[in-house]
């Protein structure tokens, strides 16, 4: 076990699979105490068990980050166990695919915005008082290349992820004097439960990546480790794009 995050307490959302799961694993290996939340209890308990078996100090909280009471449960769990929160990683998110003029405003807009941006706002709002009390803190928001490039048939996803970038920038500026940093990671094509290796979706998306390859959740997680560590003390308000140069060209229509 390394010690880049030794003795730091981190909370992570949307962490029962994909990038969130990889963040939990990477943080635990780097010495952090991690409390993470997700809706799927079986998956969450499996992630908790796997990490504990490898020597990590990891706690799963079953919950839905679109519900304020579940966010508060995650925060209170971390505070009760460890007395502080050093790092927040917002990762929960999803998308639907539909032509904009055919949108179902509940399924394709309200539900996406509630998870992809409102939950981030709520998590930041509720954790900031505890970071302010300690005069330090670090927030890492996972967005998407959808924040910086057009995404046909995924308007709500693109809008929500653009909002994540601006949320990070605004928090970074407002709370810099309080010792709090906030940064964004914008992943491109990444192999996860939603984009499985060798799947038709992955092959379509790989067509615009110069190397014709996909990124990994572990690669994104290691960028989050760097942002959350003391190795990047002057980094705040930054937006790190990890996409294999994908955004140097057009985004495909699904």
PDB file of C-alpha atoms in Angstrom:
ATOM      1  CA  UNK A   1       0.000   0.000   0.000  1.00  0.00           C
ATOM      2  CA  UNK A   2       1.299   3.423  -0.952  1.00  0.00           C
ATOM      3  CA  UNK A   3       0.708   6.533   1.105  1.00  0.00           C
ATOM      4  CA  UNK A   4      -0.168   9.375  -1.272  1.00  0.00           C
ATOM      5  CA  UNK A   5      -3.509   9.771   0.556  1.00  0.00           C
ATOM      6  CA  UNK A   6      -2.389   8.482   3.943  1.00  0.00           C
ATOM      7  CA  UNK A   7      -4.837   9.392   6.754  1.00  0.00           C
ATOM      8  CA  UNK A   8      -7.148  11.322   4.434  1.00  0.00           C
ATOM      9  CA  UNK A   9     -10.874  10.634   4.729  1.00  0.00           C
ATOM     10  CA  UNK A  10     -12.710  10.520   1.410  1.00  0.00           C
ATOM     11  CA  UNK A  11     -16.339  10.123   0.393  1.00  0.00           C
ATOM     12  CA  UNK A  12     -17.176   8.908  -3.109  1.00  0.00           C
ATOM     13  CA  UNK A  13     -20.529   8.819  -4.906  1.00  0.00           C
ATOM     14  CA  UNK A  14     -21.710   6.378  -7.555  1.00  0.00           C
ATOM     15  CA  UNK A  15     -19.029   3.910  -6.583  1.00  0.00           C
ATOM     16  CA  UNK A  16     -20.499   0.422  -6.916  1.00  0.00           C
ATOM     17  CA  UNK A  17     -19.037   0.041 -10.425  1.00  0.00           C
ATOM     18  CA  UNK A  18     -17.008   1.749 -13.144  1.00  0.00           C
ATOM     19  CA  UNK A  19     -15.002   4.879 -12.421  1.00  0.00           C
ATOM     20  CA  UNK A  20     -16.393   5.295  -8.913  1.00  0.00           C
ATOM     21  CA  UNK A  21     -15.400   1.752  -7.949  1.00  0.00           C
ATOM     22  CA  UNK A  22     -11.924   2.326  -9.375  1.00  0.00           C
ATOM     23  CA  UNK A  23     -11.611   5.547  -7.339  1.00  0.00           C
ATOM     24  CA  UNK A  24     -12.513   3.703  -4.138  1.00  0.00           C
ATOM     25  CA  UNK A  25      -9.900   1.029  -4.894  1.00  0.00           C
ATOM     26  CA  UNK A  26      -7.165   3.522  -5.822  1.00  0.00           C
ATOM     27  CA  UNK A  27      -7.837   5.749  -2.805  1.00  0.00           C
ATOM     28  CA  UNK A  28      -7.817   2.791  -0.420  1.00  0.00           C
ATOM     29  CA  UNK A  29      -4.523   1.516  -1.846  1.00  0.00           C
ATOM     30  CA  UNK A  30      -3.039   4.990  -1.352  1.00  0.00           C
ATOM     31  CA  UNK A  31      -3.938   4.974   2.344  1.00  0.00           C
ATOM     32  CA  UNK A  32      -7.235   6.867   2.416  1.00  0.00           C
ATOM     33  CA  UNK A  33     -10.175   5.896   4.597  1.00  0.00           C
ATOM     34  CA  UNK A  34     -13.087   5.726   2.161  1.00  0.00           C
ATOM     35  CA  UNK A  35     -16.845   5.934   2.637  1.00  0.00           C
ATOM     36  CA  UNK A  36     -18.766   5.423  -0.586  1.00  0.00           C
ATOM     37  CA  UNK A  37     -22.408   5.414  -1.647  1.00  0.00           C
ATOM     38  CA  UNK A  38     -24.427   3.601  -4.289  1.00  0.00           C
ATOM     39  CA  UNK A  39     -27.935   2.317  -4.859  1.00  0.00           C
ATOM     40  CA  UNK A  40     -27.084  -1.363  -5.417  1.00  0.00           C
ATOM     41  CA  UNK A  41     -26.502  -3.005  -2.066  1.00  0.00           C
ATOM     42  CA  UNK A  42     -25.125  -6.276  -3.422  1.00  0.00           C
ATOM     43  CA  UNK A  43     -22.557  -4.490  -5.597  1.00  0.00           C
ATOM     44  CA  UNK A  44     -21.623  -2.077  -2.832  1.00  0.00           C
ATOM     45  CA  UNK A  45     -21.066  -4.777  -0.241  1.00  0.00           C
ATOM     46  CA  UNK A  46     -18.943  -6.701  -2.752  1.00  0.00           C
ATOM     47  CA  UNK A  47     -16.738  -3.644  -3.376  1.00  0.00           C
ATOM     48  CA  UNK A  48     -16.440  -3.095   0.388  1.00  0.00           C
ATOM     49  CA  UNK A  49     -15.460  -6.723   0.972  1.00  0.00           C
ATOM     50  CA  UNK A  50     -12.931  -6.826  -1.872  1.00  0.00           C
ATOM     51  CA  UNK A  51     -11.151  -3.726  -0.609  1.00  0.00           C
ATOM     52  CA  UNK A  52     -11.152  -4.803   3.024  1.00  0.00           C
ATOM     53  CA  UNK A  53      -9.679  -8.148   2.030  1.00  0.00           C
ATOM     54  CA  UNK A  54      -6.822  -6.221   0.418  1.00  0.00           C
ATOM     55  CA  UNK A  55      -6.216  -4.197   3.579  1.00  0.00           C
ATOM     56  CA  UNK A  56      -8.231  -1.104   2.646  1.00  0.00           C
ATOM     57  CA  UNK A  57     -10.359   0.800   5.152  1.00  0.00           C
ATOM     58  CA  UNK A  58     -13.590   1.068   3.157  1.00  0.00           C
ATOM     59  CA  UNK A  59     -17.238   1.489   4.191  1.00  0.00           C
ATOM     60  CA  UNK A  60     -20.293   1.171   1.944  1.00  0.00           C
ATOM     61  CA  UNK A  61     -23.447   3.237   2.494  1.00  0.00           C
ATOM     62  CA  UNK A  62     -26.501   2.138   0.544  1.00  0.00           C
ATOM     63  CA  UNK A  63     -28.297   5.168  -0.812  1.00  0.00           C
ATOM     64  CA  UNK A  64     -29.437   7.365  -3.673  1.00  0.00           C
ATOM     65  CA  UNK A  65     -27.648  10.703  -4.079  1.00  0.00           C
ATOM     66  CA  UNK A  66     -30.745  12.273  -5.631  1.00  0.00           C
ATOM     67  CA  UNK A  67     -32.137  12.134  -2.076  1.00  0.00           C
ATOM     68  CA  UNK A  68     -30.726  14.680   0.356  1.00  0.00           C
ATOM     69  CA  UNK A  69     -31.242  12.398   3.343  1.00  0.00           C
ATOM     70  CA  UNK A  70     -29.041   9.728   1.757  1.00  0.00           C
ATOM     71  CA  UNK A  71     -26.270  12.241   1.094  1.00  0.00           C
ATOM     72  CA  UNK A  72     -26.486  13.295   4.729  1.00  0.00           C
ATOM     73  CA  UNK A  73     -26.280   9.620   5.752  1.00  0.00           C
ATOM     74  CA  UNK A  74     -23.035   9.229   3.775  1.00  0.00           C
ATOM     75  CA  UNK A  75     -21.549  12.362   5.319  1.00  0.00           C
ATOM     76  CA  UNK A  76     -22.617  11.478   8.861  1.00  0.00           C
ATOM     77  CA  UNK A  77     -21.167   7.973   8.474  1.00  0.00           C
ATOM     78  CA  UNK A  78     -17.769   9.428   7.569  1.00  0.00           C
ATOM     79  CA  UNK A  79     -17.898  11.943  10.418  1.00  0.00           C
ATOM     80  CA  UNK A  80     -18.994   9.387  13.001  1.00  0.00           C
ATOM     81  CA  UNK A  81     -16.221   6.958  12.001  1.00  0.00           C
ATOM     82  CA  UNK A  82     -13.392   9.410  11.392  1.00  0.00           C
ATOM     83  CA  UNK A  83     -14.382  12.872  12.632  1.00  0.00           C
ATOM     84  CA  UNK A  84     -13.581  14.689   9.393  1.00  0.00           C
ATOM     85  CA  UNK A  85     -13.897  14.700   5.608  1.00  0.00           C
ATOM     86  CA  UNK A  86     -10.846  15.654   3.565  1.00  0.00           C
ATOM     87  CA  UNK A  87     -11.972  14.686   0.074  1.00  0.00           C
ATOM     88  CA  UNK A  88     -15.265  14.506  -1.811  1.00  0.00           C
ATOM     89  CA  UNK A  89     -15.390  12.743  -5.188  1.00  0.00           C
ATOM     90  CA  UNK A  90     -18.658  13.263  -7.068  1.00  0.00           C
ATOM     91  CA  UNK A  91     -19.004  10.581  -9.708  1.00  0.00           C
ATOM     92  CA  UNK A  92     -22.633   9.418  -9.950  1.00  0.00           C
ATOM     93  CA  UNK A  93     -24.145   9.925 -13.381  1.00  0.00           C
ATOM     94  CA  UNK A  94     -25.937   8.453 -16.373  1.00  0.00           C
ATOM     95  CA  UNK A  95     -27.460   9.403 -19.723  1.00  0.00           C
ATOM     96  CA  UNK A  96     -30.260   8.533 -22.115  1.00  0.00           C
ATOM     97  CA  UNK A  97     -30.132   8.662 -25.909  1.00  0.00           C
ATOM     98  CA  UNK A  98     -32.955  10.480 -27.722  1.00  0.00           C
ATOM     99  CA  UNK A  99     -33.377  13.228 -30.289  1.00  0.00           C
ATOM    100  CA  UNK A 100     -33.863  16.502 -28.429  1.00  0.00           C
ATOM    101  CA  UNK A 101     -37.235  17.308 -30.022  1.00  0.00           C
ATOM    102  CA  UNK A 102     -38.538  13.920 -28.873  1.00  0.00           C
ATOM    103  CA  UNK A 103     -37.433  14.288 -25.250  1.00  0.00           C
ATOM    104  CA  UNK A 104     -39.484  12.867 -22.412  1.00  0.00           C
ATOM    105  CA  UNK A 105     -38.908  15.732 -19.998  1.00  0.00           C
ATOM    106  CA  UNK A 106     -39.079  13.455 -16.951  1.00  0.00           C
ATOM    107  CA  UNK A 107     -36.898  10.566 -18.130  1.00  0.00           C
ATOM    108  CA  UNK A 108     -34.565  12.419 -20.498  1.00  0.00           C
ATOM    109  CA  UNK A 109     -34.240  15.723 -18.612  1.00  0.00           C
ATOM    110  CA  UNK A 110     -35.412  15.879 -14.982  1.00  0.00           C
ATOM    111  CA  UNK A 111     -33.999  12.494 -13.958  1.00  0.00           C
ATOM    112  CA  UNK A 112     -30.667  13.141 -15.696  1.00  0.00           C
ATOM    113  CA  UNK A 113     -30.260  16.620 -14.223  1.00  0.00           C
ATOM    114  CA  UNK A 114     -31.207  15.426 -10.732  1.00  0.00           C
ATOM    115  CA  UNK A 115     -28.447  12.832 -10.758  1.00  0.00           C
ATOM    116  CA  UNK A 116     -25.749  14.435 -12.909  1.00  0.00           C
ATOM    117  CA  UNK A 117     -25.706  17.972 -11.529  1.00  0.00           C
ATOM    118  CA  UNK A 118     -28.166  18.486  -8.669  1.00  0.00           C
ATOM    119  CA  UNK A 119     -26.620  15.638  -6.649  1.00  0.00           C
ATOM    120  CA  UNK A 120     -23.182  17.210  -7.151  1.00  0.00           C
ATOM    121  CA  UNK A 121     -24.466  20.572  -5.958  1.00  0.00           C
ATOM    122  CA  UNK A 122     -26.080  18.962  -2.932  1.00  0.00           C
ATOM    123  CA  UNK A 123     -23.010  16.924  -2.000  1.00  0.00           C
ATOM    124  CA  UNK A 124     -20.773  19.983  -2.271  1.00  0.00           C
ATOM    125  CA  UNK A 125     -23.207  22.172  -0.324  1.00  0.00           C
ATOM    126  CA  UNK A 126     -23.545  19.677   2.497  1.00  0.00           C
ATOM    127  CA  UNK A 127     -19.851  18.796   2.828  1.00  0.00           C
ATOM    128  CA  UNK A 128     -18.436  22.325   2.561  1.00  0.00           C
ATOM    129  CA  UNK A 129     -19.348  23.377   6.149  1.00  0.00           C
ATOM    130  CA  UNK A 130     -17.256  20.487   7.498  1.00  0.00           C
ATOM    131  CA  UNK A 131     -14.320  21.371   5.266  1.00  0.00           C
ATOM    132  CA  UNK A 132     -14.610  25.033   6.264  1.00  0.00           C
ATOM    133  CA  UNK A 133     -14.471  24.054   9.918  1.00  0.00           C
ATOM    134  CA  UNK A 134     -11.188  22.252   9.277  1.00  0.00           C
ATOM    135  CA  UNK A 135      -9.895  25.074   7.067  1.00  0.00           C
ATOM    136  CA  UNK A 136      -9.056  22.609   4.294  1.00  0.00           C
ATOM    137  CA  UNK A 137     -10.718  20.277   1.838  1.00  0.00           C
ATOM    138  CA  UNK A 138     -10.580  18.883  -1.642  1.00  0.00           C
ATOM    139  CA  UNK A 139     -13.406  18.251  -4.115  1.00  0.00           C
ATOM    140  CA  UNK A 140     -12.973  16.244  -7.316  1.00  0.00           C
ATOM    141  CA  UNK A 141     -15.931  16.298  -9.696  1.00  0.00           C
ATOM    142  CA  UNK A 142     -16.124  13.717 -12.476  1.00  0.00           C
ATOM    143  CA  UNK A 143     -17.723  15.255 -15.565  1.00  0.00           C
ATOM    144  CA  UNK A 144     -17.286  14.137 -19.194  1.00  0.00           C
ATOM    145  CA  UNK A 145     -16.018  15.320 -22.546  1.00  0.00           C
ATOM    146  CA  UNK A 146     -19.713  16.077 -23.033  1.00  0.00           C
ATOM    147  CA  UNK A 147     -18.983  19.203 -21.009  1.00  0.00           C
ATOM    148  CA  UNK A 148     -16.734  20.583 -23.740  1.00  0.00           C
ATOM    149  CA  UNK A 149     -17.949  19.058 -27.014  1.00  0.00           C
ATOM    150  CA  UNK A 150     -21.310  18.531 -28.690  1.00  0.00           C
ATOM    151  CA  UNK A 151     -23.110  15.277 -27.896  1.00  0.00           C
ATOM    152  CA  UNK A 152     -25.965  14.692 -30.357  1.00  0.00           C
ATOM    153  CA  UNK A 153     -29.010  12.963 -28.822  1.00  0.00           C
ATOM    154  CA  UNK A 154     -27.623  13.489 -25.309  1.00  0.00           C
ATOM    155  CA  UNK A 155     -28.515  17.131 -24.676  1.00  0.00           C
ATOM    156  CA  UNK A 156     -29.288  16.744 -20.964  1.00  0.00           C
ATOM    157  CA  UNK A 157     -26.081  14.806 -20.379  1.00  0.00           C
ATOM    158  CA  UNK A 158     -24.000  17.478 -22.096  1.00  0.00           C
ATOM    159  CA  UNK A 159     -25.778  20.319 -20.269  1.00  0.00           C
ATOM    160  CA  UNK A 160     -25.394  18.614 -16.889  1.00  0.00           C
ATOM    161  CA  UNK A 161     -21.700  17.890 -17.403  1.00  0.00           C
ATOM    162  CA  UNK A 162     -21.055  21.457 -18.545  1.00  0.00           C
ATOM    163  CA  UNK A 163     -22.680  22.503 -15.288  1.00  0.00           C
ATOM    164  CA  UNK A 164     -20.295  20.290 -13.341  1.00  0.00           C
ATOM    165  CA  UNK A 165     -17.300  22.137 -14.806  1.00  0.00           C
ATOM    166  CA  UNK A 166     -18.765  25.518 -13.865  1.00  0.00           C
ATOM    167  CA  UNK A 167     -19.705  24.257 -10.405  1.00  0.00           C
ATOM    168  CA  UNK A 168     -16.083  23.277  -9.828  1.00  0.00           C
ATOM    169  CA  UNK A 169     -14.703  26.558 -11.109  1.00  0.00           C
ATOM    170  CA  UNK A 170     -17.078  28.605  -8.966  1.00  0.00           C
ATOM    171  CA  UNK A 171     -16.380  26.634  -5.787  1.00  0.00           C
ATOM    172  CA  UNK A 172     -12.640  26.825  -6.474  1.00  0.00           C
ATOM    173  CA  UNK A 173     -12.764  30.604  -6.732  1.00  0.00           C
ATOM    174  CA  UNK A 174     -15.145  31.254  -3.843  1.00  0.00           C
ATOM    175  CA  UNK A 175     -13.410  29.006  -1.328  1.00  0.00           C
ATOM    176  CA  UNK A 176      -9.744  29.340  -2.297  1.00  0.00           C
ATOM    177  CA  UNK A 177      -9.157  31.626   0.677  1.00  0.00           C
ATOM    178  CA  UNK A 178     -10.510  28.899   2.956  1.00  0.00           C
ATOM    179  CA  UNK A 179      -7.988  26.253   1.948  1.00  0.00           C
ATOM    180  CA  UNK A 180     -10.444  24.329  -0.232  1.00  0.00           C
ATOM    181  CA  UNK A 181      -9.585  23.128  -3.725  1.00  0.00           C
ATOM    182  CA  UNK A 182     -12.035  21.933  -6.377  1.00  0.00           C
ATOM    183  CA  UNK A 183     -11.189  20.395  -9.751  1.00  0.00           C
ATOM    184  CA  UNK A 184     -12.883  18.505 -12.569  1.00  0.00           C
ATOM    185  CA  UNK A 185     -11.957  15.441 -14.587  1.00  0.00           C
ATOM    186  CA  UNK A 186     -13.554  15.031 -18.027  1.00  0.00           C
ATOM    187  CA  UNK A 187     -13.186  11.420 -19.172  1.00  0.00           C
ATOM    188  CA  UNK A 188     -13.682  10.402 -22.756  1.00  0.00           C
ATOM    189  CA  UNK A 189     -14.357   6.842 -23.861  1.00  0.00           C
ATOM    190  CA  UNK A 190     -13.798   4.669 -20.793  1.00  0.00           C
ATOM    191  CA  UNK A 191     -14.449   0.967 -20.369  1.00  0.00           C
ATOM    192  CA  UNK A 192     -17.076   0.557 -17.648  1.00  0.00           C
ATOM    193  CA  UNK A 193     -20.260  -1.363 -17.013  1.00  0.00           C
ATOM    194  CA  UNK A 194     -22.007   1.056 -19.393  1.00  0.00           C
ATOM    195  CA  UNK A 195     -19.401   0.743 -22.165  1.00  0.00           C
ATOM    196  CA  UNK A 196     -18.160  -2.819 -22.032  1.00  0.00           C
ATOM    197  CA  UNK A 197     -15.012  -3.953 -23.781  1.00  0.00           C
ATOM    198  CA  UNK A 198     -15.785  -5.159 -27.308  1.00  0.00           C
ATOM    199  CA  UNK A 199     -19.381  -3.932 -27.258  1.00  0.00           C
ATOM    200  CA  UNK A 200     -20.995  -2.267 -30.324  1.00  0.00           C
ATOM    201  CA  UNK A 201     -21.153   1.044 -28.440  1.00  0.00           C
ATOM    202  CA  UNK A 202     -17.437   0.906 -27.658  1.00  0.00           C
ATOM    203  CA  UNK A 203     -16.614   0.195 -31.298  1.00  0.00           C
ATOM    204  CA  UNK A 204     -18.688   3.177 -32.483  1.00  0.00           C
ATOM    205  CA  UNK A 205     -17.028   5.485 -29.986  1.00  0.00           C
ATOM    206  CA  UNK A 206     -13.531   4.171 -30.730  1.00  0.00           C
ATOM    207  CA  UNK A 207     -13.971   5.283 -34.330  1.00  0.00           C
ATOM    208  CA  UNK A 208     -13.208   8.899 -33.386  1.00  0.00           C
ATOM    209  CA  UNK A 209     -10.355   8.173 -30.973  1.00  0.00           C
ATOM    210  CA  UNK A 210      -7.042   8.598 -32.828  1.00  0.00           C
ATOM    211  CA  UNK A 211      -5.564   5.441 -31.307  1.00  0.00           C
ATOM    212  CA  UNK A 212      -8.838   3.494 -31.774  1.00  0.00           C
ATOM    213  CA  UNK A 213      -8.597   2.426 -28.129  1.00  0.00           C
ATOM    214  CA  UNK A 214     -10.519   3.053 -24.919  1.00  0.00           C
ATOM    215  CA  UNK A 215      -9.459   4.501 -21.599  1.00  0.00           C
ATOM    216  CA  UNK A 216      -9.761   2.635 -18.317  1.00  0.00           C
ATOM    217  CA  UNK A 217     -11.545   3.448 -15.089  1.00  0.00           C
ATOM    218  CA  UNK A 218      -8.230   2.892 -13.301  1.00  0.00           C
ATOM    219  CA  UNK A 219      -6.600   5.596 -15.393  1.00  0.00           C
ATOM    220  CA  UNK A 220      -9.278   8.097 -14.388  1.00  0.00           C
ATOM    221  CA  UNK A 221      -8.955   7.024 -10.760  1.00  0.00           C
ATOM    222  CA  UNK A 222      -5.225   7.725 -10.695  1.00  0.00           C
ATOM    223  CA  UNK A 223      -5.877  11.247 -11.954  1.00  0.00           C
ATOM    224  CA  UNK A 224      -8.306  11.653  -9.062  1.00  0.00           C
ATOM    225  CA  UNK A 225      -5.601  10.433  -6.670  1.00  0.00           C
ATOM    226  CA  UNK A 226      -3.270  13.146  -7.937  1.00  0.00           C
ATOM    227  CA  UNK A 227      -5.926  15.849  -7.572  1.00  0.00           C
ATOM    228  CA  UNK A 228      -6.840  14.683  -4.065  1.00  0.00           C
ATOM    229  CA  UNK A 229      -3.250  14.372  -2.890  1.00  0.00           C
ATOM    230  CA  UNK A 230      -0.837  16.965  -1.541  1.00  0.00           C
ATOM    231  CA  UNK A 231       1.104  16.655  -4.797  1.00  0.00           C
ATOM    232  CA  UNK A 232      -1.170  19.269  -6.428  1.00  0.00           C
ATOM    233  CA  UNK A 233      -1.487  22.036  -3.801  1.00  0.00           C
ATOM    234  CA  UNK A 234      -1.809  24.879  -6.335  1.00  0.00           C
ATOM    235  CA  UNK A 235      -4.245  23.056  -8.615  1.00  0.00           C
ATOM    236  CA  UNK A 236      -7.777  24.386  -8.237  1.00  0.00           C
ATOM    237  CA  UNK A 237     -10.461  25.241 -10.751  1.00  0.00           C
ATOM    238  CA  UNK A 238      -8.736  23.028 -13.306  1.00  0.00           C
ATOM    239  CA  UNK A 239     -10.476  20.832 -15.846  1.00  0.00           C
ATOM    240  CA  UNK A 240      -8.441  17.761 -16.791  1.00  0.00           C
ATOM    241  CA  UNK A 241      -9.537  16.074 -20.020  1.00  0.00           C
ATOM    242  CA  UNK A 242      -8.584  12.396 -20.346  1.00  0.00           C
ATOM    243  CA  UNK A 243      -9.843  11.257 -23.722  1.00  0.00           C
ATOM    244  CA  UNK A 244      -6.994  10.049 -25.939  1.00  0.00           C
ATOM    245  CA  UNK A 245      -7.245  13.277 -27.972  1.00  0.00           C
ATOM    246  CA  UNK A 246     -10.870  12.505 -28.846  1.00  0.00           C
ATOM    247  CA  UNK A 247     -11.959  16.124 -28.440  1.00  0.00           C
ATOM    248  CA  UNK A 248      -9.520  17.169 -31.129  1.00  0.00           C
ATOM    249  CA  UNK A 249     -12.157  15.875 -33.579  1.00  0.00           C
ATOM    250  CA  UNK A 250     -15.974  15.613 -33.840  1.00  0.00           C
ATOM    251  CA  UNK A 251     -18.211  13.603 -31.531  1.00  0.00           C
ATOM    252  CA  UNK A 252     -20.173  10.790 -33.219  1.00  0.00           C
ATOM    253  CA  UNK A 253     -23.948  10.642 -33.381  1.00  0.00           C
ATOM    254  CA  UNK A 254     -25.295   7.547 -31.637  1.00  0.00           C
TER     255      UNK A 254
END
